XYZ file of C-alpha atoms in Angstrom:
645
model
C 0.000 0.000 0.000
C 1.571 3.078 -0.868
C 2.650 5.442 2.113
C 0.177 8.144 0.924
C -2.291 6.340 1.436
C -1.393 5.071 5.166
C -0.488 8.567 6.147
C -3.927 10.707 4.746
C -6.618 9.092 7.061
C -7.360 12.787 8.643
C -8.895 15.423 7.192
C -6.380 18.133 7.322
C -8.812 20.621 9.882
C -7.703 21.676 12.881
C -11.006 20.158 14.393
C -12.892 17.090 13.203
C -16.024 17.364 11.941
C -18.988 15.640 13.641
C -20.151 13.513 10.386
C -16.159 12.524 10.291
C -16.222 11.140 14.200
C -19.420 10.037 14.531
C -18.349 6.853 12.375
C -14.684 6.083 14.165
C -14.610 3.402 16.527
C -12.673 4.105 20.319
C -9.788 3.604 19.242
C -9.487 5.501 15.936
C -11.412 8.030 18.010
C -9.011 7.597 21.062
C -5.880 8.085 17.789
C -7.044 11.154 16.596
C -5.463 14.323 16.990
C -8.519 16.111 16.343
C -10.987 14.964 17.973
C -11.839 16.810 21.605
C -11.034 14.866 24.687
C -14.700 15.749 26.463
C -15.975 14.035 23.204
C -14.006 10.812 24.024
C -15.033 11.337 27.964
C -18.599 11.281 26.993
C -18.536 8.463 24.620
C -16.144 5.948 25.843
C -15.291 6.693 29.168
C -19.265 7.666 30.716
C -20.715 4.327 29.554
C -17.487 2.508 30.749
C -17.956 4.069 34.702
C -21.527 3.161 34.716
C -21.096 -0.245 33.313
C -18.485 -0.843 36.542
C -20.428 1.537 39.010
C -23.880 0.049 38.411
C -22.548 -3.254 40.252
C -21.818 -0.950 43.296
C -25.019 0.530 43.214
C -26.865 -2.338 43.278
C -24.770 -3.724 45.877
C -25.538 -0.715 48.261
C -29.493 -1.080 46.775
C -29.078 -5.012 48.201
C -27.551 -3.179 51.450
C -30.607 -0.995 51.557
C -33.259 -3.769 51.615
C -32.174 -6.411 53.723
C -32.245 -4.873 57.070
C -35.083 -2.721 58.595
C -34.852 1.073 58.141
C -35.625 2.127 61.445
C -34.317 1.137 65.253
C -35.339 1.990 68.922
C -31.956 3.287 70.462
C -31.031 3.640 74.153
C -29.080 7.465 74.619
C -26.770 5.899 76.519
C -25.522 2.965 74.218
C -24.589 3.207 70.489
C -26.809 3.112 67.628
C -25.729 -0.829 66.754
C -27.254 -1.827 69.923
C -30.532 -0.806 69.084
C -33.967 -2.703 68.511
C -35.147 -2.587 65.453
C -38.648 -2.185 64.203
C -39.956 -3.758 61.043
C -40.480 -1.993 57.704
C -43.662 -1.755 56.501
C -44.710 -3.953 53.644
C -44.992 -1.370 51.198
C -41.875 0.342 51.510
C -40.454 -3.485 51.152
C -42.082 -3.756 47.908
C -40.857 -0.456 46.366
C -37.145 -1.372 47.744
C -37.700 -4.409 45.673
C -38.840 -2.912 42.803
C -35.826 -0.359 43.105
C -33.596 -3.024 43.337
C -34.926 -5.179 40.213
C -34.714 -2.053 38.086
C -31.120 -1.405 39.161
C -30.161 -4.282 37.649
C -32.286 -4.391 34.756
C -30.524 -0.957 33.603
C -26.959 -2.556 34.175
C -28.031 -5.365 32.444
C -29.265 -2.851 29.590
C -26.502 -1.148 29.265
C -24.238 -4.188 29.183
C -26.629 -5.699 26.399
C -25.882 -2.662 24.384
C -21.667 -2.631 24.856
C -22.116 -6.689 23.985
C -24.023 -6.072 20.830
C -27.102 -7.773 21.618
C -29.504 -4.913 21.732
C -29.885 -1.635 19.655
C -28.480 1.977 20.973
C -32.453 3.063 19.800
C -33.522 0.609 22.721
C -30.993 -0.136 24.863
C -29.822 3.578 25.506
C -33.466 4.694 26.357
C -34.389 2.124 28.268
C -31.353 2.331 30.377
C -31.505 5.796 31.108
C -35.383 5.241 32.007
C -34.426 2.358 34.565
C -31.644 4.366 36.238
C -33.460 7.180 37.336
C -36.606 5.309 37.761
C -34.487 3.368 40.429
C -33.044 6.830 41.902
C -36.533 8.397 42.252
C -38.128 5.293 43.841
C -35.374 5.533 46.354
C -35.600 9.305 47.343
C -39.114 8.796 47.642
C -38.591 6.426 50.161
C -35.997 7.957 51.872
C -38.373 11.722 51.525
C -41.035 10.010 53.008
C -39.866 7.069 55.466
C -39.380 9.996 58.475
C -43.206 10.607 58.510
C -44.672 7.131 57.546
C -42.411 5.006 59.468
C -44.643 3.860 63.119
C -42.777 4.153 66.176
C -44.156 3.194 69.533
C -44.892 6.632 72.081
C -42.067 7.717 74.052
C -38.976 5.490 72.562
C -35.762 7.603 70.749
C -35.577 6.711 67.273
C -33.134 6.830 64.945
C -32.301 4.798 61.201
C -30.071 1.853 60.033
C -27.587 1.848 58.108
C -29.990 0.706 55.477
C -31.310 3.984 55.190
C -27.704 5.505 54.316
C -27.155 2.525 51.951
C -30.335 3.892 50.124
C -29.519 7.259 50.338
C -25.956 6.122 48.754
C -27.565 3.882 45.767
C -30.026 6.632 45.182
C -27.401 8.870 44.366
C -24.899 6.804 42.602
C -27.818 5.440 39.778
C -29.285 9.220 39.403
C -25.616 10.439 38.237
C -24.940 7.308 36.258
C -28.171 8.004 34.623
C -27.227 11.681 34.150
C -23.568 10.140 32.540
C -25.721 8.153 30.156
C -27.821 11.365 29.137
C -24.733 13.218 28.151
C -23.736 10.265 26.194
C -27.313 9.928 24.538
C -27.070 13.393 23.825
C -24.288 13.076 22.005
C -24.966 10.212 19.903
C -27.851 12.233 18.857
C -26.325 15.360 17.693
C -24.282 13.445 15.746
C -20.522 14.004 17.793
C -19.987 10.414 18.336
C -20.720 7.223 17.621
C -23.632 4.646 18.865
C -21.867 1.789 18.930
C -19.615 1.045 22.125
C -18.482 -2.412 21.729
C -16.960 -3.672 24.712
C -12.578 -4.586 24.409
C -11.122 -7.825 26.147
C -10.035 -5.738 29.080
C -13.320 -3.704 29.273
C -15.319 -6.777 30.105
C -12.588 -7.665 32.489
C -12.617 -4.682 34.304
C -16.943 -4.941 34.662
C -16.799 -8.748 35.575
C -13.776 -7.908 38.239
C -16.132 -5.076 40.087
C -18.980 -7.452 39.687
C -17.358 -9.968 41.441
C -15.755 -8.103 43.792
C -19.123 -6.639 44.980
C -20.238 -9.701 45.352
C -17.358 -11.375 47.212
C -17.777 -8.768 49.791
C -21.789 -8.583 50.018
C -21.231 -12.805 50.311
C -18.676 -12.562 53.235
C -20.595 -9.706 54.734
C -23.305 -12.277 55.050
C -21.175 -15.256 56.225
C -19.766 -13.483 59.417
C -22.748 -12.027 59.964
C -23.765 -15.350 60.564
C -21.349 -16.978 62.135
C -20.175 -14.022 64.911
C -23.829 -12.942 65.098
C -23.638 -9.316 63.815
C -25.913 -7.420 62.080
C -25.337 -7.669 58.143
C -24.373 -4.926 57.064
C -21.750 -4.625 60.213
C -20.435 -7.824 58.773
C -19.932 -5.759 55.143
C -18.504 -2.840 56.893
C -15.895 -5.639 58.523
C -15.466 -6.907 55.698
C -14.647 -4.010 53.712
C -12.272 -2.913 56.622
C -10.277 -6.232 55.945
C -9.788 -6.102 52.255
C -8.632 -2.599 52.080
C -6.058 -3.592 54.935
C -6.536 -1.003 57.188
C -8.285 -3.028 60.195
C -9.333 -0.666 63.042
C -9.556 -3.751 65.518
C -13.446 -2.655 66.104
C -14.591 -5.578 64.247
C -12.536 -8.758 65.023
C -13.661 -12.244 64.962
C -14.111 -14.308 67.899
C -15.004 -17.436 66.812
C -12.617 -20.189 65.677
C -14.398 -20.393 62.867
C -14.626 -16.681 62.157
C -11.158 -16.804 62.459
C -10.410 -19.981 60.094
C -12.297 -17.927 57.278
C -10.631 -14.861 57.686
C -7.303 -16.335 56.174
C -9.101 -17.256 52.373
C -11.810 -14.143 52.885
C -8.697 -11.862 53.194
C -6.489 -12.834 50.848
C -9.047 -13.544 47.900
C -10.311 -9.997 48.574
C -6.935 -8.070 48.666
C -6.241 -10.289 45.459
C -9.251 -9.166 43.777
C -8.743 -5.792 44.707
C -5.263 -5.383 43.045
C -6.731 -6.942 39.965
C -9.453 -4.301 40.059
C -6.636 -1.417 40.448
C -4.489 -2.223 37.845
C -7.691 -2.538 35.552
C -8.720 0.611 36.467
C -5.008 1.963 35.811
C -4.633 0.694 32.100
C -8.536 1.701 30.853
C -9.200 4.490 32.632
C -5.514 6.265 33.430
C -3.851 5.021 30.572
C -6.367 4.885 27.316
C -7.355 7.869 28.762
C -3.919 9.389 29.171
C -3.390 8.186 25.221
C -6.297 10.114 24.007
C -5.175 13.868 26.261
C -1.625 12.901 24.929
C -2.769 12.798 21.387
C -4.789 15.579 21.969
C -2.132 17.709 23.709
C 0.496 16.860 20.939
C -1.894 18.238 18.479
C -2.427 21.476 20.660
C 1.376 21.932 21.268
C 1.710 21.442 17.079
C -0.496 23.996 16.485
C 0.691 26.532 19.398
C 4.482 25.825 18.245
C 3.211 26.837 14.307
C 1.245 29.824 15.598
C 3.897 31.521 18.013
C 6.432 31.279 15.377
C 7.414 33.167 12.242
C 6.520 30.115 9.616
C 7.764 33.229 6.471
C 11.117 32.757 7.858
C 11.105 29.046 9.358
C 10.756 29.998 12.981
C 9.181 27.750 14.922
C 8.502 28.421 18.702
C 8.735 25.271 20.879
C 8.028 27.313 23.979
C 8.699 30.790 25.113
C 12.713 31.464 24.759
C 13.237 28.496 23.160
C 13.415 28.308 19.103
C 14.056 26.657 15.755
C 14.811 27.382 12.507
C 13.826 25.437 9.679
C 16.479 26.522 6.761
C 15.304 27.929 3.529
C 17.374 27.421 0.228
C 20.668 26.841 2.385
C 20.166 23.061 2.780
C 18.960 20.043 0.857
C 15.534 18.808 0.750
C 16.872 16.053 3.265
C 18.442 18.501 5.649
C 15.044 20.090 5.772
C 13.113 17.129 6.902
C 15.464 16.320 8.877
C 14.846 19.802 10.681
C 11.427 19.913 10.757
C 11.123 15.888 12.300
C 13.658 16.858 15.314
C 11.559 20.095 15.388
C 8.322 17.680 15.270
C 10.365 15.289 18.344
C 11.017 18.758 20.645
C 7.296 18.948 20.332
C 6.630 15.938 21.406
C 8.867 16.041 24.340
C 7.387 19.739 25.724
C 3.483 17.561 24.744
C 4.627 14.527 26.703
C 5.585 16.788 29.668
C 3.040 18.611 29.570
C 0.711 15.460 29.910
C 2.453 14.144 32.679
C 1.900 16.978 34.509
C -1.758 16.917 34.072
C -1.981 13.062 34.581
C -0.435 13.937 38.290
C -2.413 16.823 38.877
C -5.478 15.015 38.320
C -4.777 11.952 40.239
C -3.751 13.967 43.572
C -6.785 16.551 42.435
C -9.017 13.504 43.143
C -7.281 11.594 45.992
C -7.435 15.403 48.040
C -10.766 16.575 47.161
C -11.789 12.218 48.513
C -9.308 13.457 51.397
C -10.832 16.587 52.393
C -15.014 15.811 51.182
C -14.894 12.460 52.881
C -12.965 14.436 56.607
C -16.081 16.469 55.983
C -18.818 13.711 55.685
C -17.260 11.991 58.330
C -16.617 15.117 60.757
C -20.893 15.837 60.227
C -21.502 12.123 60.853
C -19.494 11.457 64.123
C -20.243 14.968 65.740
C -22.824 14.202 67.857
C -21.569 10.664 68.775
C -18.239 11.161 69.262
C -17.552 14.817 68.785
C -15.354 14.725 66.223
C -13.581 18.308 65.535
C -12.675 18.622 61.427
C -9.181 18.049 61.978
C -10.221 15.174 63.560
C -11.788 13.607 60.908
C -9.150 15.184 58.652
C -6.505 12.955 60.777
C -8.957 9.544 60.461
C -9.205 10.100 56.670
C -5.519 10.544 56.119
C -5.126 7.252 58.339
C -7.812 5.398 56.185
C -6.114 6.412 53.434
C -2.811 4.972 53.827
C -4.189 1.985 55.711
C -2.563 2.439 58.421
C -5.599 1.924 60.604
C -4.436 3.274 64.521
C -7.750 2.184 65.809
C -8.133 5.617 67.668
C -10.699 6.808 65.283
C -13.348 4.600 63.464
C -17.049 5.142 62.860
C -19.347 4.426 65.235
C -22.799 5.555 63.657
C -25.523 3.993 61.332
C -24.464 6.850 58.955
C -20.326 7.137 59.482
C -20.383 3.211 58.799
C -21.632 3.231 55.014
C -20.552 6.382 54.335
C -16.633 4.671 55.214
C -17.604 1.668 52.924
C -18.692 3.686 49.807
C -15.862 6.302 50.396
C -13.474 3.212 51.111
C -14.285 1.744 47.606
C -13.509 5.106 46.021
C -10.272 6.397 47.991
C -7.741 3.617 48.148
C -7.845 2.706 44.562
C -7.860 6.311 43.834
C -5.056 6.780 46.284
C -2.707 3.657 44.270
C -2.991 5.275 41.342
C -2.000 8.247 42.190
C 1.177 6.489 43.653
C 1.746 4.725 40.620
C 1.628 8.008 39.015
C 4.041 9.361 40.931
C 6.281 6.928 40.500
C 6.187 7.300 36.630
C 7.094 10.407 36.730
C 9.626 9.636 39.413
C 11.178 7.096 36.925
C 10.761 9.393 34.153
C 12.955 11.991 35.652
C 15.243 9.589 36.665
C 15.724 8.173 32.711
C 16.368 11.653 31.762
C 18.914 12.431 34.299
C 20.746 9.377 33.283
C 20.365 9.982 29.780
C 21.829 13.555 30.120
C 24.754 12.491 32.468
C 26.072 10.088 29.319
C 25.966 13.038 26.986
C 27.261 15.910 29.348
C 29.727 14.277 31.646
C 33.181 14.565 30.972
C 35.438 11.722 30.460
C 36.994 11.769 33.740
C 38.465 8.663 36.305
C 36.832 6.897 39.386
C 33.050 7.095 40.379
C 31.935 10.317 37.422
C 33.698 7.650 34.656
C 31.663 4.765 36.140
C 28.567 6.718 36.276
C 28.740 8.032 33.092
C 29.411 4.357 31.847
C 26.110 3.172 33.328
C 24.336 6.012 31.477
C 25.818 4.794 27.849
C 25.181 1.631 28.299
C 20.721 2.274 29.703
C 20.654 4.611 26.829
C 22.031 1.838 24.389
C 20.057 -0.623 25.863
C 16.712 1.649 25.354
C 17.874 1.473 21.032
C 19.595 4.739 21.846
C 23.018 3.220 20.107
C 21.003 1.947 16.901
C 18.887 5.189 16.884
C 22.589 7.175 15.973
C 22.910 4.865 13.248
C 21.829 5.588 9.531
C 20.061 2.210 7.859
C 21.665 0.459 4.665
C 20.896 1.993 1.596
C 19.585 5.350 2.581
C 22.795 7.387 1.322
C 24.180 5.610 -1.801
C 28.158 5.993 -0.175
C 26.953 3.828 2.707
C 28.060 7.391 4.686
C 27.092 6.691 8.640
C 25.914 3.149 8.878
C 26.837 1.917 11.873
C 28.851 -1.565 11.123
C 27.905 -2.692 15.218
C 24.015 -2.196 14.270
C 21.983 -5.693 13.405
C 20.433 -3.728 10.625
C 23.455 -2.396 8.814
C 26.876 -4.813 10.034
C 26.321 -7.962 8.940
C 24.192 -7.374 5.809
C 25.959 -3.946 4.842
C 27.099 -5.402 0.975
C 23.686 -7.491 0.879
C 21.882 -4.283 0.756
C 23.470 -2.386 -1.232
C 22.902 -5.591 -3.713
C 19.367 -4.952 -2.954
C 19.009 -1.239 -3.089
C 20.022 -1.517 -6.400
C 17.978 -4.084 -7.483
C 15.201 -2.474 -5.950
C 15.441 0.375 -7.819
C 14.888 -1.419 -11.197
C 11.574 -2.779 -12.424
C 12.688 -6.587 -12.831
C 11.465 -9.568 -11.281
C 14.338 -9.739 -9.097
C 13.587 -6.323 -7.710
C 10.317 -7.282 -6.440
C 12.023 -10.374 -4.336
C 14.875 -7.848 -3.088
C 12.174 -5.472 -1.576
C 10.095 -8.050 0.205
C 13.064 -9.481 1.725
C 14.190 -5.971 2.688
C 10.170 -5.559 4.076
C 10.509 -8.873 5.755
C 13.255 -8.258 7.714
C 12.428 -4.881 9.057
C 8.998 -6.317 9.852
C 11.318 -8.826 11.921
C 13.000 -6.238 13.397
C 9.854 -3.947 14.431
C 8.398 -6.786 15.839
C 11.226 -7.291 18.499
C 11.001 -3.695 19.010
C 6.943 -3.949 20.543
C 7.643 -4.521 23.603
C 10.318 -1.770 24.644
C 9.668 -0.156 27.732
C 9.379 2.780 27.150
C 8.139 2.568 23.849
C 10.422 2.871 20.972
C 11.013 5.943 19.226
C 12.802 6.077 15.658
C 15.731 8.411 14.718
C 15.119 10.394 11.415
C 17.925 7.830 10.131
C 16.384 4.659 11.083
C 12.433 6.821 9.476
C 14.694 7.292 6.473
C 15.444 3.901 5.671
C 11.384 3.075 6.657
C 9.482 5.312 4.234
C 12.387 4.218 1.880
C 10.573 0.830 2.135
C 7.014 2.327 1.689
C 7.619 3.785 -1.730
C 9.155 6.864 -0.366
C 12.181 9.162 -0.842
C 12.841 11.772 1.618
C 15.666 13.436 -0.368
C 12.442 14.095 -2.900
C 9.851 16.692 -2.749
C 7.307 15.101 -5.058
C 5.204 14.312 -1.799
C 6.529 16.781 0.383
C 4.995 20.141 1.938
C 6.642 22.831 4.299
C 5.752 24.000 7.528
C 3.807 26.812 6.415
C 1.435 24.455 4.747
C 0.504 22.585 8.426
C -2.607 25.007 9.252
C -5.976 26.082 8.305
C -4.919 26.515 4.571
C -3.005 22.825 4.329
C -4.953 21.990 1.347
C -4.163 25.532 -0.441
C -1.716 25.247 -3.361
C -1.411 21.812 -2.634
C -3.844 19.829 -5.567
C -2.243 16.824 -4.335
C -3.642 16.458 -0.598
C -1.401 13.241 -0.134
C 1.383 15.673 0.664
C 2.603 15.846 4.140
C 5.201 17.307 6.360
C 6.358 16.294 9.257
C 5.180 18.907 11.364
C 1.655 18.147 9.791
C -1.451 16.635 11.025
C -0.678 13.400 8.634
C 2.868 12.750 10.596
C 3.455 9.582 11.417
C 4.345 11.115 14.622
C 1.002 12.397 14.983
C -0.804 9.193 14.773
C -1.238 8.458 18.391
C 0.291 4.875 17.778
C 3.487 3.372 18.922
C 6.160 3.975 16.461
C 6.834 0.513 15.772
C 3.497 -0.760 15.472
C 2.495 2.079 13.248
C 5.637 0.590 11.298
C 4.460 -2.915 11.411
C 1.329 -1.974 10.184
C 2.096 -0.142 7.303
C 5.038 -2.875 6.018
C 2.126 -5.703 6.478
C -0.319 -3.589 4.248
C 2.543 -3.004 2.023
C 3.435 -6.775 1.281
C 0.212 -7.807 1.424
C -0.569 -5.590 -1.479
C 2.177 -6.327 -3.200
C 1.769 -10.055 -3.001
C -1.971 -9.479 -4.497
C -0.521 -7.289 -7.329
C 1.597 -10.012 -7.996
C -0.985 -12.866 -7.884
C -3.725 -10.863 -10.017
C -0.711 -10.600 -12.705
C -0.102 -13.844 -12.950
C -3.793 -14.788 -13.436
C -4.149 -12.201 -15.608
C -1.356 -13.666 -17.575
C -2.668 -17.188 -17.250
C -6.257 -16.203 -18.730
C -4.477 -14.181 -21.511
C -2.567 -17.204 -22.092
C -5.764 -19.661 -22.421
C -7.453 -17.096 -24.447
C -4.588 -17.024 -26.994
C -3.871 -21.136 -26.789
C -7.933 -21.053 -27.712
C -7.712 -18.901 -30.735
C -4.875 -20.723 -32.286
C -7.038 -23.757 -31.880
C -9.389 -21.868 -34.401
């Protein structure tokens, strides 16, 4: 496939068009540079929270019907201790019905992402159960204060039930609210109605599922067998998992005790899986699409701030580069304008980092300081908790470090802890793992810039800067100095240590010039060159952090796809990057690096952006091949039929 073709899937505008998005799947959506982020937030990642969160709504639904709403307390003993007096048979019914409609709109929306039922029904329908299962439950919670009997003279006061309706009523009404924004969309034409679930998507959704379950289930069994109330039993439960144990749930039972060594570990197991599922769809794919997104911003800003008459680009403020005009070869210019393109990338990448951070502490401190607040409101009359207080017992929780000094105590505290819980420790690891990244990232860069800058000196700077060569070669650094076989006819700067060019340094020059002739044997040359840089980028998948090509090594690669950088048949400059890229260009298959249609700009992985364009190549080429010699071999019967007559 020729490499116009592979590069030209955009459509030049600095902003996609709604009729262009609306038909690219999540991950062409997730690749493209001009697409907004809130448009990918609102099509991928809305449907994807609900589809994990309905679980945990139904869970605290389950929580909110098992146990009666209201209890007869004694002022002088806690509110666990108190008697409890049964619901009423309607308000049993309706927390049924609440419940079955709950999962009827998970189920929905799950039918939908698996392909079974319509957007036209499923989206509807799902929207209609959610808040249909949110109103029935602020009804009852509205209305359970006045309607609920209580015998003369006793102190009354509600369950934790209550709270766990209070909690589901609130989680389904903004999941609904997610899936009206995403509705909306569809409709207006920004995005797409068809969310097809990945591999890891419906690993994510069965993990929560599960995980709600497992902790619901053993919330049951040691209710039973230590003779607590349920939902104290989920509340110990929860406690466990997350590792923070407060000691004011323990068991005393030998068999409470026997179960608590597969109950813990299966949860804590479950848990990690559910964290790093939550770190690679929700941090990471949505990292990829703000990356793309930023890359295409800091393009754009970098064009804009410069002086594109005389080949000034701005990277940032104080910092700039010239792209030379009529002083250097058609090479030397590409060559300027991709390590112009890489700076970019480097200031984008940054830049994204930063935000990534920011946005993971931005939601572990607002969990932080929100849930001190909840907690300081629901502990102040039974324990008298001051806001620093409950400031100090969220930090605690947090880190589960879990003193014991401060735990809830209340009908309200207790769920309010589990659904907070659930939230603010996986929010918390991430955020740590975030930290690290950037932790390691710095580190890389320090190491790479001691190899370059430190002198050659004796003792520990020599060893130091020894360590330093030898990450960066290890990272493709070495081979990414080196210019491929064949690129400059003298063989000028191949390195003879590199796989690519020691070796098989005469064999390529063999084939560089066969390649360039029309024969038979040309054809076999090229997809032997083809097949063993498709051999190459395929060991190169994996490299952590992903590879990134040198302008020598992208040479040698377009060389392969049909084409020559030292040409400018299907080249444009800089100035030709912005809202008038088609203008003066009749041939829209033109591209520069600093373009839109960059293979830089393509949101993939370098090498698999390579391997992908090489496959399409030879697969094209062994067609064109095969429909010749049919072609030929039809002629041929044709002409052995008329010399017959």
């Amino acid at each position: 496939m020729p490499i116009e073709q592979a590069m030209v899937g955009k459509d030049g505008t600095e902003t996609a068009r709604p009729e262009d998005y609306v038909h690219k799947d999540e991950e062409e959506a997730e690749g493209d540079p001009t697409s907004p982020s809130r448009w990918w937030f609102s099509s991928t990642l809305f449907p994807l929270i609900a589809a994990t969160f309905g679980p945990l709504s139904s869970g605290f639904g389950i929580g909110a019907l098992v146990m009666d709403w209201v209890i007869i307390v004694n002022p002088s003993s806690t509110e666990s201790t108190g008697i409890d007096i049964p619901n009423p048979d309607w308000l049993d019914a309706i927390n049924a019905i609440s419940l079955f409609t709950s999962v009827a709109a998970n189920l929905m929306l799950l039918s939908h992402m698996t392909g079974r039922v319509s957007f036209p029904v499923s989206q509807p329908a799902t929207i209609i159960l959610y808040y249909i299962t949110s109103f029935l439950l602020i009804g009852l919670v509205v209305a359970a204060p006045a309607h609920l009997d209580l015998p003369a003279g006793e102190v009354r006061t509600f369950s934790q039930a209550y709270y766990y309706a209070i909690i589901a009523a609130a989680v389904t009404f903004i999941l609904g609210s997610m899936m009206v924004i995403t509705a909306s969309g569809v409709y207006i034409g920004r995005y797409s109605r068809d969310f097809k679930l990945t591999m890891s998507q419906r690993t994510l959704i069965f993990q929560t599922t599960t995980f709600i379950g497992y902790i619901l289930a053993a919330g049951a069994v040691y209710s039973k067998v230590e003779g607590w109330d349920y939902l104290d039993g989920v509340y110990y439960v929860d406690v466990t998992i997350l590792t923070i144990g407060f000691g004011d749930f323990s068991p005393k039972t030998h068999l409470g005790r026997s179960l608590l060594f597969p109950m813990a570990v299966g949860g804590i197991l479950f848990l990690g899986l559910i964290i790093a599922s939550i770190r690679t769809l929700v941090l990471e794919r949505g990292t990829k699409k703000v990356t793309v997104r930023m890359l295409e911003k800091a393009r754009q800003k970098a064009l804009k701030k410069g002086d594109l008459s005389s080949g000034t680009i701005q990277i940032r403020p104080g910092r700039k580069r010239n792209i030379a005009k009529g002083t250097t070869s058609e090479l030397g210019r590409r060559e300027q304008e991709f390590n112009i393109m890489r700076e970019v990338q480097q200031k984008a990448g940054r830049t994204n980092s930063l935000i990534a951070l920011s946005v993971s502490a931005g939601a572990a401190f607002i969990l932080w300081f929100v849930g001190a607040a909840v907690f300081q409101q629901a502990e102040l009359d039974s324990q008298g908790w001051s806001y620093f207080e409950a400031l100090y017992f969220t930090y605690v929780s947090l880190l589960t470090v879990g003193y014991g000094d401060f735990y809830p105590q209340t009908n309200s505290g207790k769920p309010a802890f589990v659904f907070w819980s659930l939230l603010a420790l996986p929010t918390l690891t991430v955020l740590i793992g975030s930290i690290g990244d950037s932790i390691s990232e710095g580190i890389g860069e320090l190491t790479l810039w001691i190899g370059k800058h430190l002198p050659e000196k004796s003792g520990a700077l020599k060893d130091l800067k020894g360590e330093a060569n030898k990450s960066k070669k290890e990272d493709g650094g070495g081979f990414q100095e080196a210019k491929p076989p064949g690129f400059m006819s003298d063989g000028a700067g191949i390195d003879e240590g590199s796989q690519s060019a020691g070796s098989h340094k005469e064999e390529d020059a063999k084939a560089q010039n066969d390649v360039q002739s029309a024969g038979k044997a040309g054809r076999h040359y090229r997809r032997y060159l083809i097949m063993r840089q498709i051999k190459t980028t395929v060991q190169q998948m994996d490299a952590t952090p992903p590879r990134q090509y040198s302008y020598a090594e992208w040479t040698w690669i377009l060389k392969l796809l049909g084409e020559d950088e030292s040409s400018t048949e299907k080249h444009r400059s800089a100035e030709a990057t912005e809202d008038a890229e088609d203008a003066g260009h009749p041939d829209s298959k033109s591209w520069s690096w600093l373009g839109q249609n960059s293979p830089l700009m393509s949101g993939e992985d370098e090498p698999k952006w390579v391997l992908q364009r090489l496959m399409d190549l030879l697969e094209k080429d062994l067609k064109d091949e095969g429909d010749e010699h049919n072609d030929n071999e039809t002629q041929k019967g044709l002409d052995e039929l008329n010399n017959k007559h």
